[in-house]
mmCIF file with all atom_site columns, C-alpha atoms in Angstrom:
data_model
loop_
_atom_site.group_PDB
_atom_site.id
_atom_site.type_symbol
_atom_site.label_atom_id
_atom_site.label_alt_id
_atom_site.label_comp_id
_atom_site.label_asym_id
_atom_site.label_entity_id
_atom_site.label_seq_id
_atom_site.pdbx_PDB_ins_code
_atom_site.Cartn_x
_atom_site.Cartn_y
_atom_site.Cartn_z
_atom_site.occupancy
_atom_site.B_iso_or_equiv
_atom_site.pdbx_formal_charge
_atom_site.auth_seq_id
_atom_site.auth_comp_id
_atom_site.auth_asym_id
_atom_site.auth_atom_id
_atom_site.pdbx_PDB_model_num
ATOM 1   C CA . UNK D 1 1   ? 139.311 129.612 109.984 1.00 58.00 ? 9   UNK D CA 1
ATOM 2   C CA . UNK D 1 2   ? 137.450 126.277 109.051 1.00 54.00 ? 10  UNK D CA 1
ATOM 3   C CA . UNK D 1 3   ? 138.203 124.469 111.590 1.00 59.00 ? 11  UNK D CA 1
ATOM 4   C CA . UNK D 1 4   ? 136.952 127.357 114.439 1.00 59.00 ? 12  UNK D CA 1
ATOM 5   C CA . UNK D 1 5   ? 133.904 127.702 112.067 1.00 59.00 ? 13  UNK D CA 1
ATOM 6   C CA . UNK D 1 6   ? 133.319 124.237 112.264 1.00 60.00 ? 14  UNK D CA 1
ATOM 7   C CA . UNK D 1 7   ? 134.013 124.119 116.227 1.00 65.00 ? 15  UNK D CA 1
ATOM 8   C CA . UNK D 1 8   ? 131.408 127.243 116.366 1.00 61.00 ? 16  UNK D CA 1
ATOM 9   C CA . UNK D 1 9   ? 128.920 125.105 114.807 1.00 61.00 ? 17  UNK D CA 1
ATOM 10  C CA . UNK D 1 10  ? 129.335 122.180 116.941 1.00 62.00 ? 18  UNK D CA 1
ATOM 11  C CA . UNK D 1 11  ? 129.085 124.469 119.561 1.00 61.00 ? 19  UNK D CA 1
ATOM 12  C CA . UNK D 1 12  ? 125.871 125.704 118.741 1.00 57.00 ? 20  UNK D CA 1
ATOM 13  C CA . UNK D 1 13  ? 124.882 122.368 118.031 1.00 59.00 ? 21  UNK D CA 1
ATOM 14  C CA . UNK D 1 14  ? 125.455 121.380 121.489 1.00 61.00 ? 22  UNK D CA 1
ATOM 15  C CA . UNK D 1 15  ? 124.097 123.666 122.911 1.00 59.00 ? 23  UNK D CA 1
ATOM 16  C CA . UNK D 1 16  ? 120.226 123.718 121.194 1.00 59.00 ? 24  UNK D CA 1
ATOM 17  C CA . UNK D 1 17  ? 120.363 120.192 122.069 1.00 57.00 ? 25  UNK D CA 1
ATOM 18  C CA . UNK D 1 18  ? 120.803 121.219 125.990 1.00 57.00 ? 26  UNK D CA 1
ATOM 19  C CA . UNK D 1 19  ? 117.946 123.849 125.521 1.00 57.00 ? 27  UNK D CA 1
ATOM 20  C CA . UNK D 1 20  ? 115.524 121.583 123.218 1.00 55.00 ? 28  UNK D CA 1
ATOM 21  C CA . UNK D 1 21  ? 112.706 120.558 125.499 1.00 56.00 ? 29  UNK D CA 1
ATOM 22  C CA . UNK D 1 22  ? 111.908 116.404 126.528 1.00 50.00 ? 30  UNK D CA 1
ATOM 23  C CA . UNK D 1 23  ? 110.513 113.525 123.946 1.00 47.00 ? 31  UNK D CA 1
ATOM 24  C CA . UNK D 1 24  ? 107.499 114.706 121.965 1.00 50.00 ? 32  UNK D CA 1
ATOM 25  C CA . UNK D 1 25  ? 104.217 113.156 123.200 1.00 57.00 ? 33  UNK D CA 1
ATOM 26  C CA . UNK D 1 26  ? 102.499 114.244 120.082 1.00 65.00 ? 34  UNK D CA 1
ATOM 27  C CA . UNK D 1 27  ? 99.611  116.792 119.776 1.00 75.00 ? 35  UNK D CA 1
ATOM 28  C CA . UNK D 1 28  ? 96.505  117.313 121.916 1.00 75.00 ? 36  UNK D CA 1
ATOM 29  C CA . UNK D 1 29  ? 94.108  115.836 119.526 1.00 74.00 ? 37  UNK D CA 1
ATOM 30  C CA . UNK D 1 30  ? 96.531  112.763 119.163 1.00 78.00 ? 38  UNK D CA 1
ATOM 31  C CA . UNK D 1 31  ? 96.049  111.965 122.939 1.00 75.00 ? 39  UNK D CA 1
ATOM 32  C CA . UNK D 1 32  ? 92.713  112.604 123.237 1.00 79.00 ? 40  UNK D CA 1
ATOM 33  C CA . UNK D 1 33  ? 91.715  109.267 124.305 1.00 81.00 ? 41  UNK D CA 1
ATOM 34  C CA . UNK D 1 34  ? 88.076  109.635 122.280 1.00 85.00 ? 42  UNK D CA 1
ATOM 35  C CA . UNK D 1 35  ? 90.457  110.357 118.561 1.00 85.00 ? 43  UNK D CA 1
ATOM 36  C CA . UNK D 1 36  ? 92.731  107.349 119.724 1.00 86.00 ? 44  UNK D CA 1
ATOM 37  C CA . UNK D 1 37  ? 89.405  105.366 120.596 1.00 87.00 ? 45  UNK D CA 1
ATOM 38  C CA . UNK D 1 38  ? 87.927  106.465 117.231 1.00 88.00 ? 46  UNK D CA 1
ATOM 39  C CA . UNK D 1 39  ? 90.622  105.445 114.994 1.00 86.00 ? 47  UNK D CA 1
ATOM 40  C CA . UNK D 1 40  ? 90.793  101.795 116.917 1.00 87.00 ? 48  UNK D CA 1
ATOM 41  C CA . UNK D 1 41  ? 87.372  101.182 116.188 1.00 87.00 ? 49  UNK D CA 1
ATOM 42  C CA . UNK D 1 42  ? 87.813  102.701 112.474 1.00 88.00 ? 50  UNK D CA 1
ATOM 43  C CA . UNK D 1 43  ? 90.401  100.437 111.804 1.00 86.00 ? 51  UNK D CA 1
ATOM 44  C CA . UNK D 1 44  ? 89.018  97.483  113.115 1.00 84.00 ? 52  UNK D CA 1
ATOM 45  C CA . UNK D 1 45  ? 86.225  97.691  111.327 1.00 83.00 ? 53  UNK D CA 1
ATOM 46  C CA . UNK D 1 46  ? 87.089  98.890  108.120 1.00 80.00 ? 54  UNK D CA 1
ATOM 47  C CA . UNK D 1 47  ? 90.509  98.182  107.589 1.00 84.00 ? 55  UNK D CA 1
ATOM 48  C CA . UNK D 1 48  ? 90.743  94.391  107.098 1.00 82.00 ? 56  UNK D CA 1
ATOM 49  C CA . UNK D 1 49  ? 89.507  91.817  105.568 1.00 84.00 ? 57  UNK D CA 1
ATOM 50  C CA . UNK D 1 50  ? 86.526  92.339  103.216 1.00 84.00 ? 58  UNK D CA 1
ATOM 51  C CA . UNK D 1 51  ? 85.704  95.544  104.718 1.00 81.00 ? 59  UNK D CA 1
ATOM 52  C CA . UNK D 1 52  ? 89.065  96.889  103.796 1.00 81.00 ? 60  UNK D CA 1
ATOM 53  C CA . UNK D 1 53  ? 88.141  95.018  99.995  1.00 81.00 ? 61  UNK D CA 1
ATOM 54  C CA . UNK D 1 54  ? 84.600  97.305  100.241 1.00 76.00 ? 62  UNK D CA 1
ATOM 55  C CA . UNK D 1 55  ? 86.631  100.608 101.175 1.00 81.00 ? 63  UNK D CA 1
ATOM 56  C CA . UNK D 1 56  ? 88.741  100.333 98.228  1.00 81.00 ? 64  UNK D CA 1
ATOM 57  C CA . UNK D 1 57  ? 85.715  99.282  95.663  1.00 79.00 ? 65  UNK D CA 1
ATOM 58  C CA . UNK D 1 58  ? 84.341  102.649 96.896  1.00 82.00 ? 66  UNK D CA 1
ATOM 59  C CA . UNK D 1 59  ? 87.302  104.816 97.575  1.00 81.00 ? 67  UNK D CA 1
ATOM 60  C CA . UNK D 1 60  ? 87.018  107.497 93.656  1.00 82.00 ? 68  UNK D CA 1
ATOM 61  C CA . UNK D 1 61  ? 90.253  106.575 91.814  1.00 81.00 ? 69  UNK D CA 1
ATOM 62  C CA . UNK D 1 62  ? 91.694  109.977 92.392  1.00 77.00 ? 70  UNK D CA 1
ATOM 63  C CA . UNK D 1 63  ? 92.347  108.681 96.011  1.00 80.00 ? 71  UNK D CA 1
ATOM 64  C CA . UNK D 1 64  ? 93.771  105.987 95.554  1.00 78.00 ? 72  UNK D CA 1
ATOM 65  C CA . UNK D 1 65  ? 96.226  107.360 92.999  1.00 77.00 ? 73  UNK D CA 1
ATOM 66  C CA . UNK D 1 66  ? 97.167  109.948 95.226  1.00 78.00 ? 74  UNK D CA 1
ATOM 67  C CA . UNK D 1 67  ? 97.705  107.370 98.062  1.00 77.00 ? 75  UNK D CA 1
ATOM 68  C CA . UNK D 1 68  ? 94.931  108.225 100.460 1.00 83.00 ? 76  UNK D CA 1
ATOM 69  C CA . UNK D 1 69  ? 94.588  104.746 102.211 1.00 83.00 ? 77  UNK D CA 1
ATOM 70  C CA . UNK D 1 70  ? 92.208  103.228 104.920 1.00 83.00 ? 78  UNK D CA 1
ATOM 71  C CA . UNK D 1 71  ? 93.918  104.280 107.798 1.00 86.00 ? 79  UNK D CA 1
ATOM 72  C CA . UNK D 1 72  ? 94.778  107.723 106.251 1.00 85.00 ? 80  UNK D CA 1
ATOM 73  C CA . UNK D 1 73  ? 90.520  107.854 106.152 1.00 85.00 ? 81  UNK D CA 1
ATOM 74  C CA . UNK D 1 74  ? 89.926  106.421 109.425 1.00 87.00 ? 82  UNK D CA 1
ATOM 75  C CA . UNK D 1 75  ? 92.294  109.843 110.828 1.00 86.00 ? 83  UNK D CA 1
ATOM 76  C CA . UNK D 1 76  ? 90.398  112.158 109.026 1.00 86.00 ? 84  UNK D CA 1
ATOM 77  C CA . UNK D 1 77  ? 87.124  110.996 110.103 1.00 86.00 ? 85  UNK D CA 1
ATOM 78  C CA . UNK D 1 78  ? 87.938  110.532 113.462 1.00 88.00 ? 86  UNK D CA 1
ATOM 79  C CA . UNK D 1 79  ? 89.884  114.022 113.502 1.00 86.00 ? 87  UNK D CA 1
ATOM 80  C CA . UNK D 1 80  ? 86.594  116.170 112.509 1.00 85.00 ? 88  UNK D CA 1
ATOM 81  C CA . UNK D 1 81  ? 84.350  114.073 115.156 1.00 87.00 ? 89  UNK D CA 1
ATOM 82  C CA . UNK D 1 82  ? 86.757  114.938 117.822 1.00 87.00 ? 90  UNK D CA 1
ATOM 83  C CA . UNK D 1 83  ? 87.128  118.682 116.406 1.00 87.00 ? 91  UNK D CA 1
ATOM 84  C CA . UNK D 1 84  ? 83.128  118.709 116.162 1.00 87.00 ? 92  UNK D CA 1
ATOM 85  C CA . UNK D 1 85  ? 83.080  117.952 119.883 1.00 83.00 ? 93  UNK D CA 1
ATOM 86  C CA . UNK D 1 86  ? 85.812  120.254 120.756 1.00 84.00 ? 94  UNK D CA 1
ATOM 87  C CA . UNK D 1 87  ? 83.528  122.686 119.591 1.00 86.00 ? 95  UNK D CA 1
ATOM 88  C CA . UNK D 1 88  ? 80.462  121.828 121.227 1.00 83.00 ? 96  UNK D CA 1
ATOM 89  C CA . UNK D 1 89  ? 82.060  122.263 124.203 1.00 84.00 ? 97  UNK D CA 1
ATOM 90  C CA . UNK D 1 90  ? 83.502  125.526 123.876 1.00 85.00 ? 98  UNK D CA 1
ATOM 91  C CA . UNK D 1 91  ? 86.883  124.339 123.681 1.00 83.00 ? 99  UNK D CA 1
ATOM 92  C CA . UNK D 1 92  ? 89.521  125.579 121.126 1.00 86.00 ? 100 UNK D CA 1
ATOM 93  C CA . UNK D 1 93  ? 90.182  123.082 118.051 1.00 82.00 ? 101 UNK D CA 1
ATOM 94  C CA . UNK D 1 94  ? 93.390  120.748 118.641 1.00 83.00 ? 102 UNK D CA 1
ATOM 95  C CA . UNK D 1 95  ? 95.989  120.197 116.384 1.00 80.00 ? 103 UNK D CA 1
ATOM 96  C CA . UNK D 1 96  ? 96.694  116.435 115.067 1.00 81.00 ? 104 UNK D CA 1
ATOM 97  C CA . UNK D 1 97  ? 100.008 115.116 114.201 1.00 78.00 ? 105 UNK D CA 1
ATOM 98  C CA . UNK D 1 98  ? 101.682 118.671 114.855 1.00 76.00 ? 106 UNK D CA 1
ATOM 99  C CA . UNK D 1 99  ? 99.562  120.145 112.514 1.00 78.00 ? 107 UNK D CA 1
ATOM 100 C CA . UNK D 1 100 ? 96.016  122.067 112.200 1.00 76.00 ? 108 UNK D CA 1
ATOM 101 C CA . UNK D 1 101 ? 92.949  120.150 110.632 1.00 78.00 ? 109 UNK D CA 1
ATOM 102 C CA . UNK D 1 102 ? 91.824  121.328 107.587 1.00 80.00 ? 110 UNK D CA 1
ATOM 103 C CA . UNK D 1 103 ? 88.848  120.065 105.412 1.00 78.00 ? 111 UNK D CA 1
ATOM 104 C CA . UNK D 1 104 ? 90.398  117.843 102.435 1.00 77.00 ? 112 UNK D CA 1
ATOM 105 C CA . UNK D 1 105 ? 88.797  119.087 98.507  1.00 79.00 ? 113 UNK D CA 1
ATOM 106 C CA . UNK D 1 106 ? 88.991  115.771 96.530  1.00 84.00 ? 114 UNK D CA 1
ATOM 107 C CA . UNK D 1 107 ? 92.442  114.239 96.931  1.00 76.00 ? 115 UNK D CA 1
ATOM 108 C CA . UNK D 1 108 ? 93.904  117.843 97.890  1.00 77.00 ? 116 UNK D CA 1
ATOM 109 C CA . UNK D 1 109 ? 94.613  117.906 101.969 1.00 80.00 ? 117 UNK D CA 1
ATOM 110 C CA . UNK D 1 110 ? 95.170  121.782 102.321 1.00 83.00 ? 118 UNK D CA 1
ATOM 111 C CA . UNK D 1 111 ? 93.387  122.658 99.177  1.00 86.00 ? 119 UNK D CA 1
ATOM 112 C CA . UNK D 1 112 ? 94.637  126.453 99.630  1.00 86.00 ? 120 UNK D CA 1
ATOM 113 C CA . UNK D 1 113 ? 97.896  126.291 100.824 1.00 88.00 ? 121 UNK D CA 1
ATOM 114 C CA . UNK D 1 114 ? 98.054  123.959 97.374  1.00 89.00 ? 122 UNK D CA 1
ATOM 115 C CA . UNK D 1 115 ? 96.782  126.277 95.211  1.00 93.00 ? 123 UNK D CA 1
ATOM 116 C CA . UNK D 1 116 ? 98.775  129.042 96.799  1.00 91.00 ? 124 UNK D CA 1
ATOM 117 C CA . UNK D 1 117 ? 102.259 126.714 96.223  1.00 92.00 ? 125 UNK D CA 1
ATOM 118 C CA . UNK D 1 118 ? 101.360 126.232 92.611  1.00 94.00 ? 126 UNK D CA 1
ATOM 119 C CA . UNK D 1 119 ? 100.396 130.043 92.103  1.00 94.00 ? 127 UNK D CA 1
ATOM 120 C CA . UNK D 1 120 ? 104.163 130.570 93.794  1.00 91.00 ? 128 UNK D CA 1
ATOM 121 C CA . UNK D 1 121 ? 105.572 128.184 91.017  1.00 92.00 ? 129 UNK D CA 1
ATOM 122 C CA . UNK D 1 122 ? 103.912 129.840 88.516  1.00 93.00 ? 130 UNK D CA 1
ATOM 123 C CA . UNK D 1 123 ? 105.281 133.160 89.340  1.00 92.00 ? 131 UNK D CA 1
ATOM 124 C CA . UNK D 1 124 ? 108.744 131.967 89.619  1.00 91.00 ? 132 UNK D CA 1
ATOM 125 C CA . UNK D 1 125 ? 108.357 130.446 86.277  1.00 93.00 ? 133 UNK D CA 1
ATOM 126 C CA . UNK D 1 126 ? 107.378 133.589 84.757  1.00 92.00 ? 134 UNK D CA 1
ATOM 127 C CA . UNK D 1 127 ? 110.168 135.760 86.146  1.00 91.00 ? 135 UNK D CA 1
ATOM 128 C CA . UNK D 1 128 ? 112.719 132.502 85.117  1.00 91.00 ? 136 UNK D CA 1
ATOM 129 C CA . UNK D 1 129 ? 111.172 132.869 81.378  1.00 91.00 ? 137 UNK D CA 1
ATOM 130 C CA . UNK D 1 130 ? 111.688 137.007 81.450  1.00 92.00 ? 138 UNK D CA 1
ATOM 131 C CA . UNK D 1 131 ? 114.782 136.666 82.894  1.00 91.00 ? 139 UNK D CA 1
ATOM 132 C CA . UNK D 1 132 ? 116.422 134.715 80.419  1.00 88.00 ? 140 UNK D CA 1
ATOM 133 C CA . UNK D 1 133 ? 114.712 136.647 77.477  1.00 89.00 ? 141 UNK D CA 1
ATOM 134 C CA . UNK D 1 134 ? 116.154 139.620 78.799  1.00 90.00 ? 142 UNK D CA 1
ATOM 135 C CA . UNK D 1 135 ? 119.547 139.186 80.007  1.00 87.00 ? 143 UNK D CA 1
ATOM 136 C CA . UNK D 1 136 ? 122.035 137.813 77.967  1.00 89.00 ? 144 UNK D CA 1
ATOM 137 C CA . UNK D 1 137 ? 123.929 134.187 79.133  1.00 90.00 ? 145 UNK D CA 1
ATOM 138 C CA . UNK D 1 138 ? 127.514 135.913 79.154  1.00 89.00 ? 146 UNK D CA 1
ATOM 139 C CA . UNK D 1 139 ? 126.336 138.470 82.172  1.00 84.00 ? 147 UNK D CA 1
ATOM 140 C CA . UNK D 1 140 ? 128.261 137.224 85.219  1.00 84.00 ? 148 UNK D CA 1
ATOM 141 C CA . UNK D 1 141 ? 125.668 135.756 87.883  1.00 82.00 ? 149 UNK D CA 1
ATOM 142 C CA . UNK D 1 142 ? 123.405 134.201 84.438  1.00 86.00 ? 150 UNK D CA 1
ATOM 143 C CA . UNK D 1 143 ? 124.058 130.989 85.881  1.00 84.00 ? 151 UNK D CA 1
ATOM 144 C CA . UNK D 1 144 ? 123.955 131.309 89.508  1.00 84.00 ? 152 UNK D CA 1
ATOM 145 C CA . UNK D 1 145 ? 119.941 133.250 89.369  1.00 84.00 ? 153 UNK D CA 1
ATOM 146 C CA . UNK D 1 146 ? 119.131 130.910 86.441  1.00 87.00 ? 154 UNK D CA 1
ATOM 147 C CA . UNK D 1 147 ? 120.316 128.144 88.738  1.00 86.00 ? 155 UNK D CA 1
ATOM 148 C CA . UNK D 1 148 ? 118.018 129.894 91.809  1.00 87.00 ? 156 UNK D CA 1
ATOM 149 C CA . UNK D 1 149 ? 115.176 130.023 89.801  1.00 90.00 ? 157 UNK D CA 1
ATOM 150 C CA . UNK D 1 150 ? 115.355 126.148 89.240  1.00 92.00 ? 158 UNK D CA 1
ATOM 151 C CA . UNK D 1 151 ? 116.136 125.474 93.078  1.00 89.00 ? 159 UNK D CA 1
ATOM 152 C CA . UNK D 1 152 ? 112.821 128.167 93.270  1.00 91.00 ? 160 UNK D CA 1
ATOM 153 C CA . UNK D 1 153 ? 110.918 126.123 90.791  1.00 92.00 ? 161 UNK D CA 1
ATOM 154 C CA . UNK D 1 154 ? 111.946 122.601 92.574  1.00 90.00 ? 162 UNK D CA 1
ATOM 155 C CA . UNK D 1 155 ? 111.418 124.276 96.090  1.00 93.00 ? 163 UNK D CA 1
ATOM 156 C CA . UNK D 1 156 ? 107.510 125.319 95.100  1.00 93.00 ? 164 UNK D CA 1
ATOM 157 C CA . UNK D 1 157 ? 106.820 122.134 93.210  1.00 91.00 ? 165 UNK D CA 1
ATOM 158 C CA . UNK D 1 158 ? 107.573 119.853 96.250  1.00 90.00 ? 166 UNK D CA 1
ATOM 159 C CA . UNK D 1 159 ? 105.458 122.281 98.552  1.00 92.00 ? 167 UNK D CA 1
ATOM 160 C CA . UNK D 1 160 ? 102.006 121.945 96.279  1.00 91.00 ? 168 UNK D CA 1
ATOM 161 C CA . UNK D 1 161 ? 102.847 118.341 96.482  1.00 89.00 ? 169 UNK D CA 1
ATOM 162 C CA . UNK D 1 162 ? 103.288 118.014 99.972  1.00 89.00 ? 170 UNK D CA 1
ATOM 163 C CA . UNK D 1 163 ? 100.218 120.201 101.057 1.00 88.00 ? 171 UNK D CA 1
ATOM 164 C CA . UNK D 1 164 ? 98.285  118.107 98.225  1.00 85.00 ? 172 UNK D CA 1
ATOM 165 C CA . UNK D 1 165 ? 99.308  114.839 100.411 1.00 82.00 ? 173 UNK D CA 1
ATOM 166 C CA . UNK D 1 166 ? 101.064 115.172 103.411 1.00 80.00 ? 174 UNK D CA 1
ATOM 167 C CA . UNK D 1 167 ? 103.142 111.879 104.093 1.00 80.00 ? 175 UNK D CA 1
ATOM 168 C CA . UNK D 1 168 ? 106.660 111.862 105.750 1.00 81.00 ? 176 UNK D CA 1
ATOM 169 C CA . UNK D 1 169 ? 108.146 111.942 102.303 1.00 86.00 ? 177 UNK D CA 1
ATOM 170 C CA . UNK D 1 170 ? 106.476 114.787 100.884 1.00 86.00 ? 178 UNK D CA 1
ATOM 171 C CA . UNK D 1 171 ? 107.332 116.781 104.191 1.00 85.00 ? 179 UNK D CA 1
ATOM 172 C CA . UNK D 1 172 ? 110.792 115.919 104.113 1.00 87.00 ? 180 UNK D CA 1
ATOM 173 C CA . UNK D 1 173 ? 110.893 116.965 100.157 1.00 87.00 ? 181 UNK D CA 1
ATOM 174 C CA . UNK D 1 174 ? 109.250 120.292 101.050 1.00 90.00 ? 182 UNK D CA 1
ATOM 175 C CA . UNK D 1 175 ? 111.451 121.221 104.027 1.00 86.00 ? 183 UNK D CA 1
ATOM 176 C CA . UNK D 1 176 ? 115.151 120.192 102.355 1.00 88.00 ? 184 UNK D CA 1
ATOM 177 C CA . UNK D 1 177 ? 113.670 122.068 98.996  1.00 87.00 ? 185 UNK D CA 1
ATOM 178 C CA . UNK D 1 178 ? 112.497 124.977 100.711 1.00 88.00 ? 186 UNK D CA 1
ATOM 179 C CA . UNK D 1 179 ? 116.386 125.003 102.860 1.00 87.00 ? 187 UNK D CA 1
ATOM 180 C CA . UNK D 1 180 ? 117.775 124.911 99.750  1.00 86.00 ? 188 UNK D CA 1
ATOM 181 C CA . UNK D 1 181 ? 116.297 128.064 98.289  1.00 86.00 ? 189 UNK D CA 1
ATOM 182 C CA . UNK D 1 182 ? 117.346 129.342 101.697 1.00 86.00 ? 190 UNK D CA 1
ATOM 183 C CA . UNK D 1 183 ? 120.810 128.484 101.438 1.00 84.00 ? 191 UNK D CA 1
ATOM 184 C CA . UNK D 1 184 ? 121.128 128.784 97.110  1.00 84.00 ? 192 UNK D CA 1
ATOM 185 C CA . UNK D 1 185 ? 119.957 132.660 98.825  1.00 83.00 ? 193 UNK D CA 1
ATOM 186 C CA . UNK D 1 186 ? 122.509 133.140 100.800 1.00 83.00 ? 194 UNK D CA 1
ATOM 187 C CA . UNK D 1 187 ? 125.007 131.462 98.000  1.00 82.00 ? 195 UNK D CA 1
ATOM 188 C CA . UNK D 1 188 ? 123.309 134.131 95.601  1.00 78.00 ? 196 UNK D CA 1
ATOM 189 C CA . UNK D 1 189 ? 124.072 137.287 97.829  1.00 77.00 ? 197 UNK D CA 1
ATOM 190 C CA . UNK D 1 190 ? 127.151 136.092 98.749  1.00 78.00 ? 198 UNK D CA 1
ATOM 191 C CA . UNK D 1 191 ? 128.150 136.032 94.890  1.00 73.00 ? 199 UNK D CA 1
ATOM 192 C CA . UNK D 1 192 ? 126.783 139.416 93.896  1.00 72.00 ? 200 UNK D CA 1
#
């Protein structure tokens, strides 16, 4: 049985690797030669040097602390002047680095989806705390939900990081957090 489970997965494997489509070439707004222009210039000027030793004299503390660097300021800039021209031409707004602009509050990137992760963390805090005070630690899946709701916990702490500052490490903790509530589900149901 394992080993035609395993062949079944290879097999599947295989074959969304046939069907996945060629190399990415990135997002519209990435290619649009006035962001890629933008962000040239932005670096060059600000980015090095003493200009680079100015933007960090001025960049708020909170920034820095969270990682927000010259570069990282340079993309936003030059994202909302090519989404501000997208619009004044009628066209529909592009999406940069696979993803949708959204207007940065202090150091938080998606200030909503944020909030909304923490508010998620909070709940399953709550229902970890009831849960415990009301059903005893010898009941037979006590472990296995109390061990969910920590997965839970981890999953939503990761996500209000990673929408607070989206690098390649925060998106990587989100998305193997949030498959592991996935699969701790599947673990759960398969247990009860």
């Amino acid at each position: 049985r394992a080993a035609m489970a395993a062949r079944a997965a290879l097999l599947l494997l295989l074959l969304m690797a046939a069907a996945a489509p060629g190399p990415a070439r990135g997002s519209q707004g990435d290619r649009e030669p006035l962001y890629r222009e933008c962000l040239s210039r932005c670096e060059r000027q600000n980015c090095s040097g003493a200009a680079l030793r100015h933007f960090r004299a001025r960049q708020p503390l909170y920034m820095g602390l969270t990682g927000w660097t010259c570069r990282d300021e340079c993309k936003y800039e030059c994202m909302w002047l090519t989404v501000r021209l997208y619009q004044q031409g009628g066209h529909r707004v592009p999406q940069f680095h696979g993803k949708w602009p959204f207007s940065r509050f202090l150091f938080f990137q998606e200030p909503a989806s944020a909030f909304a992760s923490f508010l998620n963390g909070l709940a399953s805090l709550v229902m970890l705390l009831r849960y415990r005070a009301a059903v005893p630690p010898a009941a037979p899946t006590y472990p296995t939900c109390v061990a969910f709701a920590w997965v839970s916990l981890n999953a939503w702490f990761w996500s209000t990081v990673f929408h607070t500052r989206d690098t390649a490490l925060t998106e990587k903790l989100d998305y193997f957090c949030a498959s592991a509530v996935v699969m701790h589900s599947v673990y759960l149901c398969c247990v009860r």
